[in-house]
Short mmCIF file of C-alpha atoms in Angstrom, two decimals:
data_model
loop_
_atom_site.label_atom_id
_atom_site.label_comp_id
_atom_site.label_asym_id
_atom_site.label_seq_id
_atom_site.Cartn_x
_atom_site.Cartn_y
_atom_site.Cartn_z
CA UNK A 1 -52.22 -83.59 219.47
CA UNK A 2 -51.49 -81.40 222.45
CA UNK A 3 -52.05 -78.20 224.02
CA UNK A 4 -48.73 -75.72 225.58
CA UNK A 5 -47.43 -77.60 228.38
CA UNK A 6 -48.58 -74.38 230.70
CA UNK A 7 -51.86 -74.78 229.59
CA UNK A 8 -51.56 -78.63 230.15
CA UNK A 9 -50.42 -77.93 233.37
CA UNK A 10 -52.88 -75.13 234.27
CA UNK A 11 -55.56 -77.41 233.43
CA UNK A 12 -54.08 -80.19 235.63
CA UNK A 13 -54.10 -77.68 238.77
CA UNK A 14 -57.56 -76.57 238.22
CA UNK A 15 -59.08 -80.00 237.80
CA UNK A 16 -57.39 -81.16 241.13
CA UNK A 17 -58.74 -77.97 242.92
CA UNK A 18 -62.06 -78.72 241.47
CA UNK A 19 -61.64 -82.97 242.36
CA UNK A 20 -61.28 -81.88 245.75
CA UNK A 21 -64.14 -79.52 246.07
CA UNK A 22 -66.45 -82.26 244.74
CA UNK A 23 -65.35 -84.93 246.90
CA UNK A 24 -65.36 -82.91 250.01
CA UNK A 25 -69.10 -81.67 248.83
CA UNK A 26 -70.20 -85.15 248.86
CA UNK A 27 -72.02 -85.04 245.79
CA UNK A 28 -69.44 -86.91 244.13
CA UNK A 29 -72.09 -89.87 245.30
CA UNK A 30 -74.78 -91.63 243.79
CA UNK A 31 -76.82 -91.57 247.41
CA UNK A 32 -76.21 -87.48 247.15
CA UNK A 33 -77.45 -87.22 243.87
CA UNK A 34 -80.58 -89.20 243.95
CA UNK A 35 -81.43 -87.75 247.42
CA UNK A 36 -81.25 -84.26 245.20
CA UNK A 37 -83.32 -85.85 242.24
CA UNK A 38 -86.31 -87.20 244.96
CA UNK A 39 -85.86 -84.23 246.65
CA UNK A 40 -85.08 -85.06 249.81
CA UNK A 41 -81.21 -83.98 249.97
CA UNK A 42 -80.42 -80.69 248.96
CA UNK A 43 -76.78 -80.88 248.77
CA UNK A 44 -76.04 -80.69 245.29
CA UNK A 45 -79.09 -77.79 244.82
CA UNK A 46 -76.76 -76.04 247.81
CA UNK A 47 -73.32 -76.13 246.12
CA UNK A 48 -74.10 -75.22 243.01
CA UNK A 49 -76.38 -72.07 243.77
CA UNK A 50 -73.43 -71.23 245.70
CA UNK A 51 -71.14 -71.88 242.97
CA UNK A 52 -73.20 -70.32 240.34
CA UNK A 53 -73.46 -67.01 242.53
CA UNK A 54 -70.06 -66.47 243.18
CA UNK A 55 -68.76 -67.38 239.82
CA UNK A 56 -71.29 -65.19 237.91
CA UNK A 57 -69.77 -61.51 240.15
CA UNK A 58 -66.27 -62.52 239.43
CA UNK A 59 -66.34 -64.05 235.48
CA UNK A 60 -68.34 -60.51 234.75
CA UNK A 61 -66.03 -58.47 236.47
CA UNK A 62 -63.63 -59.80 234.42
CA UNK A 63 -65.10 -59.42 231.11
CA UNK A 64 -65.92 -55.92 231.98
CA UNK A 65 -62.01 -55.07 232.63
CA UNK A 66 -61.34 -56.81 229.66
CA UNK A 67 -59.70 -59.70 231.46
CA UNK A 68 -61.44 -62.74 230.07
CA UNK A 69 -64.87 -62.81 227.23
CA UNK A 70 -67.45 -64.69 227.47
CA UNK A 71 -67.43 -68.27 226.34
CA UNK A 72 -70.89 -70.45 225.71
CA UNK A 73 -72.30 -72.40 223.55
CA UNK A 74 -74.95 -71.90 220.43
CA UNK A 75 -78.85 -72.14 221.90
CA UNK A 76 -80.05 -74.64 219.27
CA UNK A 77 -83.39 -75.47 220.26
CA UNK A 78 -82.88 -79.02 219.69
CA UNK A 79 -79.35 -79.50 220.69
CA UNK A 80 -80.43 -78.12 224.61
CA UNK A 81 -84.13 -79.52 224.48
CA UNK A 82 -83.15 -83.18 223.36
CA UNK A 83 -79.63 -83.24 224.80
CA UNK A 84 -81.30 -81.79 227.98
CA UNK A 85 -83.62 -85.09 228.39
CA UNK A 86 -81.44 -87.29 227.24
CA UNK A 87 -78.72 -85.74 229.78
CA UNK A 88 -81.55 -85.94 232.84
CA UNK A 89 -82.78 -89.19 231.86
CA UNK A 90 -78.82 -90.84 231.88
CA UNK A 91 -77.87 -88.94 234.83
CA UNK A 92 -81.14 -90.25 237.04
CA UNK A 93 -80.41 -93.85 235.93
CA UNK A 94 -76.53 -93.91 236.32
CA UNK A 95 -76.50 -91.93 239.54
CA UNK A 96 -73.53 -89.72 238.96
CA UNK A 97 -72.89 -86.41 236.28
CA UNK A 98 -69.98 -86.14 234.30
CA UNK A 99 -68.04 -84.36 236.28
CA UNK A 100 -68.86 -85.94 239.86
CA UNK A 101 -68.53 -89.84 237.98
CA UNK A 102 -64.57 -89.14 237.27
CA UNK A 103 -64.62 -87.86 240.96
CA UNK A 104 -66.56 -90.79 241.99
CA UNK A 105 -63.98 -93.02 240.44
CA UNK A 106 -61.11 -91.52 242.24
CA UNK A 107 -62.96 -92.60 245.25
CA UNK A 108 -62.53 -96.30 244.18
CA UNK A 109 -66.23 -96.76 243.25
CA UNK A 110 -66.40 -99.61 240.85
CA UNK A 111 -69.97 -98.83 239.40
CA UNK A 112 -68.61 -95.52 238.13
CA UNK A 113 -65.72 -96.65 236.88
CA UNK A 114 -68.15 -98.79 234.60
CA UNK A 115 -70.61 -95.93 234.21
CA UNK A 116 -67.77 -93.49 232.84
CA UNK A 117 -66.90 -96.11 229.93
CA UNK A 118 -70.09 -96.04 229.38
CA UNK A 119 -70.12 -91.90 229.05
CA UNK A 120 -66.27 -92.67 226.81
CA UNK A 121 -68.83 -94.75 224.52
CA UNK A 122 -71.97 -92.50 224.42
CA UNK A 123 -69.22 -89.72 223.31
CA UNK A 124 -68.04 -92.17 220.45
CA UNK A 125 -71.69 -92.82 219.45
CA UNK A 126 -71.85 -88.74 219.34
CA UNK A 127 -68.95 -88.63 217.14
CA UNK A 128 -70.16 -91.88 214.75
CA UNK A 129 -73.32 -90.75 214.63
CA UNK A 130 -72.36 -86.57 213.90
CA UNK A 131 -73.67 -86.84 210.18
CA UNK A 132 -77.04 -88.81 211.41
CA UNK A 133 -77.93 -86.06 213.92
CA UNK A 134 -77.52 -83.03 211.72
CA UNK A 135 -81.36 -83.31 210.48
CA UNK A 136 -82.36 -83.46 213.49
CA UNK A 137 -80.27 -80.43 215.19
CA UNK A 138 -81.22 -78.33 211.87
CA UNK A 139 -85.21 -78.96 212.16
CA UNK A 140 -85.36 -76.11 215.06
CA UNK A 141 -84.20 -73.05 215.31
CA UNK A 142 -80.70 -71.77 216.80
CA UNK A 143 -80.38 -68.10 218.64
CA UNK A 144 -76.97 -68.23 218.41
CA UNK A 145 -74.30 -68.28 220.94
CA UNK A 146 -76.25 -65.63 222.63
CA UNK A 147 -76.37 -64.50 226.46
CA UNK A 148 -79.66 -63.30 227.95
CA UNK A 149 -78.46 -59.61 228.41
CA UNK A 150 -77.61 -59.40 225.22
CA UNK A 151 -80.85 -60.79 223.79
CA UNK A 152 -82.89 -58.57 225.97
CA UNK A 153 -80.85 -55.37 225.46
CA UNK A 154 -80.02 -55.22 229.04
CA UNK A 155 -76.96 -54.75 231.04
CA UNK A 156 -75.33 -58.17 232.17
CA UNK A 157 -75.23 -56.43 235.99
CA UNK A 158 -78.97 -56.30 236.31
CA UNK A 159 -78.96 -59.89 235.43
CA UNK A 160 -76.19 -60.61 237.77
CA UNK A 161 -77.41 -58.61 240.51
CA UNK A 162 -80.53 -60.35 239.91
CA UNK A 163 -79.31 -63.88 240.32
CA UNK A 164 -77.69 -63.24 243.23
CA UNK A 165 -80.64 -61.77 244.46
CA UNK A 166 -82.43 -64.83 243.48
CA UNK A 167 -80.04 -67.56 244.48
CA UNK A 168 -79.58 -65.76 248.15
CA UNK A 169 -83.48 -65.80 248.63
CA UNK A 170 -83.99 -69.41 247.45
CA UNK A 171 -81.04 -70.32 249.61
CA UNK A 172 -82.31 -69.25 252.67
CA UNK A 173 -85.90 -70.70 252.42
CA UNK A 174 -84.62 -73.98 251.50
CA UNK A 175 -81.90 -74.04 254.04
CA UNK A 176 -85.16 -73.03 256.11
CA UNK A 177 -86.95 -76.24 255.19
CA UNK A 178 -83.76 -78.68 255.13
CA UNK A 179 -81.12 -76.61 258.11
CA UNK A 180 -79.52 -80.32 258.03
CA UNK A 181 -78.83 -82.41 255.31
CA UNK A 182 -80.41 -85.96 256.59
CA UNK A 183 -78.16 -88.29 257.23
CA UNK A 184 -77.87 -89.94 253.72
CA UNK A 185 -76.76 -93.60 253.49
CA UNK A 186 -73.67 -93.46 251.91
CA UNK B 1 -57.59 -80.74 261.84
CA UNK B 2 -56.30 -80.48 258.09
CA UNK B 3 -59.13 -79.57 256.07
CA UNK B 4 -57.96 -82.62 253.72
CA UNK B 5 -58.35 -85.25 256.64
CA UNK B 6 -62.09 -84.29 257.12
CA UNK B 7 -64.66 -86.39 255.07
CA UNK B 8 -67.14 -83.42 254.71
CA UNK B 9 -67.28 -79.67 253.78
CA UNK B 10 -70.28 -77.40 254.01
CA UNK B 11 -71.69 -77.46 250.54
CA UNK B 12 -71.52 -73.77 250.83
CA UNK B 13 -68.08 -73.31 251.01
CA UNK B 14 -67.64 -75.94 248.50
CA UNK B 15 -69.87 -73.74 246.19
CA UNK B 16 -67.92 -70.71 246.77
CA UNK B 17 -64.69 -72.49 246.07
CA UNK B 18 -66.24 -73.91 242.85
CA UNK B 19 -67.14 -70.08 242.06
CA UNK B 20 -63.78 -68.73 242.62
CA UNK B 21 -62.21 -71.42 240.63
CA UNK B 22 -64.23 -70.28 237.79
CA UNK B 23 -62.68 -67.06 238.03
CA UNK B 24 -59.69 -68.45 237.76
CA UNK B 25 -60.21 -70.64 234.93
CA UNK B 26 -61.45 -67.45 233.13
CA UNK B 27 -58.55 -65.13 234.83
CA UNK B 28 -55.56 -67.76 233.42
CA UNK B 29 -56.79 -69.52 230.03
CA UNK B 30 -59.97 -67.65 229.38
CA UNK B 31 -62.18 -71.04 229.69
CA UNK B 32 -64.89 -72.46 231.49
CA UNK B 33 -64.62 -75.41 233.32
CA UNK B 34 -65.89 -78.10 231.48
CA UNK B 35 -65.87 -81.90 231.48
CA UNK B 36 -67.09 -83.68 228.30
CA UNK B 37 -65.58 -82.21 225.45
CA UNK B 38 -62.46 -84.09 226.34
CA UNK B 39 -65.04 -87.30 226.39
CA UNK B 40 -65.51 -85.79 222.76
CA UNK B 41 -62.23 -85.58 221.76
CA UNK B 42 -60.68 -88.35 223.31
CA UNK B 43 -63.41 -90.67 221.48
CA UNK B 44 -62.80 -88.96 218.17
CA UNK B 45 -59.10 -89.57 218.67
CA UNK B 46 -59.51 -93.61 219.22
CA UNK B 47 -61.94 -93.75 216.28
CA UNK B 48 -59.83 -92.01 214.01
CA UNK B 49 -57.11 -94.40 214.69
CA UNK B 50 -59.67 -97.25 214.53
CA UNK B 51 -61.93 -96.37 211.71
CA UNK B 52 -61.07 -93.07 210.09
CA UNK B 53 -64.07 -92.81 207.93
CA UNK B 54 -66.58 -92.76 210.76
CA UNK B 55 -64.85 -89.44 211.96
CA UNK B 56 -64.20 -87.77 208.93
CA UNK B 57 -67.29 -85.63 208.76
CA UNK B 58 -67.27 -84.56 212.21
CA UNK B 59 -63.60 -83.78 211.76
CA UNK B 60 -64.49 -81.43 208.77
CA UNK B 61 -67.24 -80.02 210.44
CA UNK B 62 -65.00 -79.23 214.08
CA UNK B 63 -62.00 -78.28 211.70
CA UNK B 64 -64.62 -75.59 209.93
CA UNK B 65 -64.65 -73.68 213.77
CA UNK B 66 -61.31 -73.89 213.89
CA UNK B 67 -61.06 -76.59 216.57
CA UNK B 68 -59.04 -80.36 216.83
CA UNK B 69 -59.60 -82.66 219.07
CA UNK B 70 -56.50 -82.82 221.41
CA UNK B 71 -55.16 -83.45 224.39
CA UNK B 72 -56.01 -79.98 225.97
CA UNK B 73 -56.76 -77.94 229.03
CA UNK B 74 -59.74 -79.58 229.92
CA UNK B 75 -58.51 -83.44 229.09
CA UNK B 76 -56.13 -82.34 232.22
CA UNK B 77 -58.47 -80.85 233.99
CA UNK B 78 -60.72 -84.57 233.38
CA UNK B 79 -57.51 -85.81 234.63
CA UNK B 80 -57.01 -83.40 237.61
CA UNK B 81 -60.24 -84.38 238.61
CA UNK B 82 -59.60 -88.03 239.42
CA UNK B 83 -56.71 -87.41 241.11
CA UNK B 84 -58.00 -84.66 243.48
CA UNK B 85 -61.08 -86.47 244.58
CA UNK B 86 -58.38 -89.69 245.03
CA UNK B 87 -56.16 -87.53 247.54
CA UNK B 88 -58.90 -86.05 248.72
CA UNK B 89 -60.90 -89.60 249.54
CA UNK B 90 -57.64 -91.55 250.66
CA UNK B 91 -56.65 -88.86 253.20
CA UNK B 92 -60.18 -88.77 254.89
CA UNK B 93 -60.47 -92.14 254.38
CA UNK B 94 -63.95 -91.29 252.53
CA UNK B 95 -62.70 -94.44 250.54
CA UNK B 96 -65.46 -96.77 247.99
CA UNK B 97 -67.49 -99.11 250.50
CA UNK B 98 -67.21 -102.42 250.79
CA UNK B 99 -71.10 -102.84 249.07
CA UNK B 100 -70.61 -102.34 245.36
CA UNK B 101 -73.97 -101.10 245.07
CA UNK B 102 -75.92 -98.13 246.29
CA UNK B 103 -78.41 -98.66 248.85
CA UNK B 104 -80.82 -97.05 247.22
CA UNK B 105 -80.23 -99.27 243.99
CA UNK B 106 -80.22 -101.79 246.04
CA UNK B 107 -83.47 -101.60 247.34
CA UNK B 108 -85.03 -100.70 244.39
CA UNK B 109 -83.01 -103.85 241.67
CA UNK B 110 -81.39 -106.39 244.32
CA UNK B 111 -77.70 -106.33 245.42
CA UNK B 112 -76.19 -108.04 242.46
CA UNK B 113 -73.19 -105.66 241.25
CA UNK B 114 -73.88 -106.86 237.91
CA UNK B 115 -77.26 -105.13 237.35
CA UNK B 116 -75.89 -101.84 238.49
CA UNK B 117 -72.66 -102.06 236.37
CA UNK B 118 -75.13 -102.48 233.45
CA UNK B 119 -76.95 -99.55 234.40
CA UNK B 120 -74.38 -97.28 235.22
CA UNK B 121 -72.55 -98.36 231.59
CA UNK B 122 -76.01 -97.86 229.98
CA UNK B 123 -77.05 -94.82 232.06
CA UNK B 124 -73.60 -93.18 231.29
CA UNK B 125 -73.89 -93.54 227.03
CA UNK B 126 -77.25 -92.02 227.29
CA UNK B 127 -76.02 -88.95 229.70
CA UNK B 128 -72.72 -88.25 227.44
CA UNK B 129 -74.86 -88.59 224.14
CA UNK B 130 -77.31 -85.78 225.66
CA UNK B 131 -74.32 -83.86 226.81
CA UNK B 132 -72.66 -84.32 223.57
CA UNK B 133 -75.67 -82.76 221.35
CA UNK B 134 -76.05 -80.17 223.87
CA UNK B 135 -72.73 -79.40 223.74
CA UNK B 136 -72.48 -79.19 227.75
CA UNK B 137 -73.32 -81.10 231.22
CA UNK B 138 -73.71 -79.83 234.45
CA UNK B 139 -70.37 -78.40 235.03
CA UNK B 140 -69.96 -76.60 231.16
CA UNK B 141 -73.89 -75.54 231.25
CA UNK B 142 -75.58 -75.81 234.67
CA UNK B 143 -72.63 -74.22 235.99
CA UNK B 144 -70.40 -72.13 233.47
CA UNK B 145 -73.23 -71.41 231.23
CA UNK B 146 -75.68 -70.49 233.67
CA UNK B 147 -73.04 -68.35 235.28
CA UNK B 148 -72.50 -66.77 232.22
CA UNK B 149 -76.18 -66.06 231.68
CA UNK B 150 -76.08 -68.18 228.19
CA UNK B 151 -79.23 -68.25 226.84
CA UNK B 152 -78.37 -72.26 226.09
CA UNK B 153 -77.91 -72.72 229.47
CA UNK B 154 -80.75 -71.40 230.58
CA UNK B 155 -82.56 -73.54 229.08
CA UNK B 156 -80.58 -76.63 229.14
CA UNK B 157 -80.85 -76.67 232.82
CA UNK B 158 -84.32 -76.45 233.78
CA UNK B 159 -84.96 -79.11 230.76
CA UNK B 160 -82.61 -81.85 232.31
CA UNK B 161 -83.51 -81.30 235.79
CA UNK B 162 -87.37 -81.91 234.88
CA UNK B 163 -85.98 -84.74 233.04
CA UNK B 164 -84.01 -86.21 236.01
CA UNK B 165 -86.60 -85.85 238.60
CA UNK B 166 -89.35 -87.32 236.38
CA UNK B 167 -87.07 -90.37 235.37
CA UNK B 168 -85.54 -90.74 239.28
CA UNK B 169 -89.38 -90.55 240.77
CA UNK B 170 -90.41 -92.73 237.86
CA UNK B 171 -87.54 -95.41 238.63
CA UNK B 172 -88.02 -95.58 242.47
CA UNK B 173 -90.67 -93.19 243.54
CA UNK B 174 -91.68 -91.68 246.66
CA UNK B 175 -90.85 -94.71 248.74
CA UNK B 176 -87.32 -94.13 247.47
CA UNK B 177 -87.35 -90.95 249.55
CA UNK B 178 -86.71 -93.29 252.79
CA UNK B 179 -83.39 -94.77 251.03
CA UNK B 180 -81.31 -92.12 250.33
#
């Protein structure tokens, strides 16, 4: 029924750290998110880049000293593809992400207090509905919990390095086009 | 000024504090961050005690890779995460406004708080059934998994931020520009 209290309590710390961070970032707001969907406030694109860059150097430095491995999930071509649109098509009509709707409701919002029951039933559908969905997961292929360096043979730095690269450059032109984030109704 | 006190952070430093927490995630329990397996689990939990036979087969199947659904690292973390966007909020006093709708909801369905409860409850089964299948949202794949260069990821995200554009443009589009 539970984990070790350390890890219960290592998880506690972490999700606090990371409650913060999305409050402060703002995107812990419907406004926010929308603004990113329509384009027009790229705040969330911003963060995450940001959070994607940084995170990728460290979690492979520490896989190459042996510190931590690698943990992702299988790529099922149906799990991502359908779970994908059904994850964009929720998100754009709710407002708020998983993640950024708990936040959302520390912040006293009553809409995503609803909206998170909603994601505590869509979880029990998941669950109810496990046998149901098994024809439909198993009529595309799965690669396997497989990374891309490892599927292309390459080394996980060039991918890294080239990420970076990538996320740097992207990061720059937009913050070229939007220097400001407009001044979102909130 | 206390950092805590001030209602907004450049998103790039909240980015690179998001990145460094992922090391540490990795660096203490060897896990991602993640958000809606504990959805997972805690649901499978209350239907077991409500109707066991709905969960038995996706019991068998977890309890085939080894895993039970528990009250674990990330159902904290779930937990952490309400409570440090609460400090966070009351101390700024970034607190829920007074209008229990979004403006641009508002504009687009009328001010009633009813109509946006029901689309935030239906919105939010529809986003955790997608997550569910694809075992990951935007923290566990369009973060940790694209991080991790997971070839589920990569795909994942693209897919679902096609899908959100298309369904946010579709829902309010380009005049909803001007209202957010």
């Amino acid at each position: 029924m539970f984990d070790e209290p350390l890890k219960l309590v290592l998880g506690l710390v972490t999700g606090i750290i990371f409650g913060v961070l999305l409050q402060k970032g703002q995107v812990a707001k419907f406004q926010k998110l929308m603004g990113q969907f329509l384009l027009k406030d790229f705040t969330v694109v911003k963060s995450m880049a940001t959070a994607i860059a940084v995170g990728t150097i460290g979690v492979h430095a520490l896989v190459a000293l042996g510190l931590a491995e690698i943990h992702i999930q299988t790529a099922s071509l149906a799990r991502v593809i359908v779970g994908g649109v059904l994850f964009g098509t929720g998100l754009a009509i709710f407002g708020l992400c998983p993640g950024t709707s708990v936040a959302a409701c520390g912040e006293g919002r009553r809409d995503a207090m609803i909206g998170v029951l909603g994601m505590f039933v869509g979880a029990g559908v998941y669950v109810a509905a496990f046998p149901a969905l098994q024809p439909m997961i198993k009529a595309m292929a799965d690669y396997g919990k497989v990374t891309l360096p490892q599927l292309t043979g390459t080394s996980p730095w060039l991918w890294v390095g080239g990420l970076v690269a990538l996320i740097i450059i992207a990061l720059a032109i937009i913050e070229r086009i939007h220097p400001k984030q407009p001044d979102t109704k909130l | 000024m206390n950092p805590l006190r001030m209602k907004v952070w450049s998103p790039y430093l909240v980015g690179a504090g998001i990145g460094v927490l992922s090391w540490l995630t990795f660096a203490t329990v060897d896990k991602p961050i993640g958000i809606t397996t504990a959805f997972e689990y805690s649901a499978a939990l209350t239907e077991q005690a409500v109707a066991p036979q709905v969960t038995q087969p996706y019991l068998e199947a977890k309890a085939k890779d080894g895993k039970v659904p528990k009250i674990d690292w990330e159902w904290m973390l779930v937990l952490g995460v309400l409570i440090g966007a609460y400090v966070s909020s009351k101390m700024s006093g970034d607190r829920a406004p007074e209008e229990k709708v979004p403006p641009l909801w508002g504009w687009r369905f009328g001010y009633s708080p009813g109509k946006r409860y029901v689309g935030a409850f239906l919105g939010g089964i529809i986003m955790m059934l997608g997550a569910r299948i694809a075992q990951g949202c935007t923290s566990g794949h369009a973060i940790s998994g694209i991080l991790q260069l997971a070839l589920s990821s990569w795909i994942f995200a693209p897919v679902m931020g096609v899908a959100g554009m298309a369904v946010a443009f579709l829902i309010y589009g380009k005049e909803g520009r001007s209202h957010v």
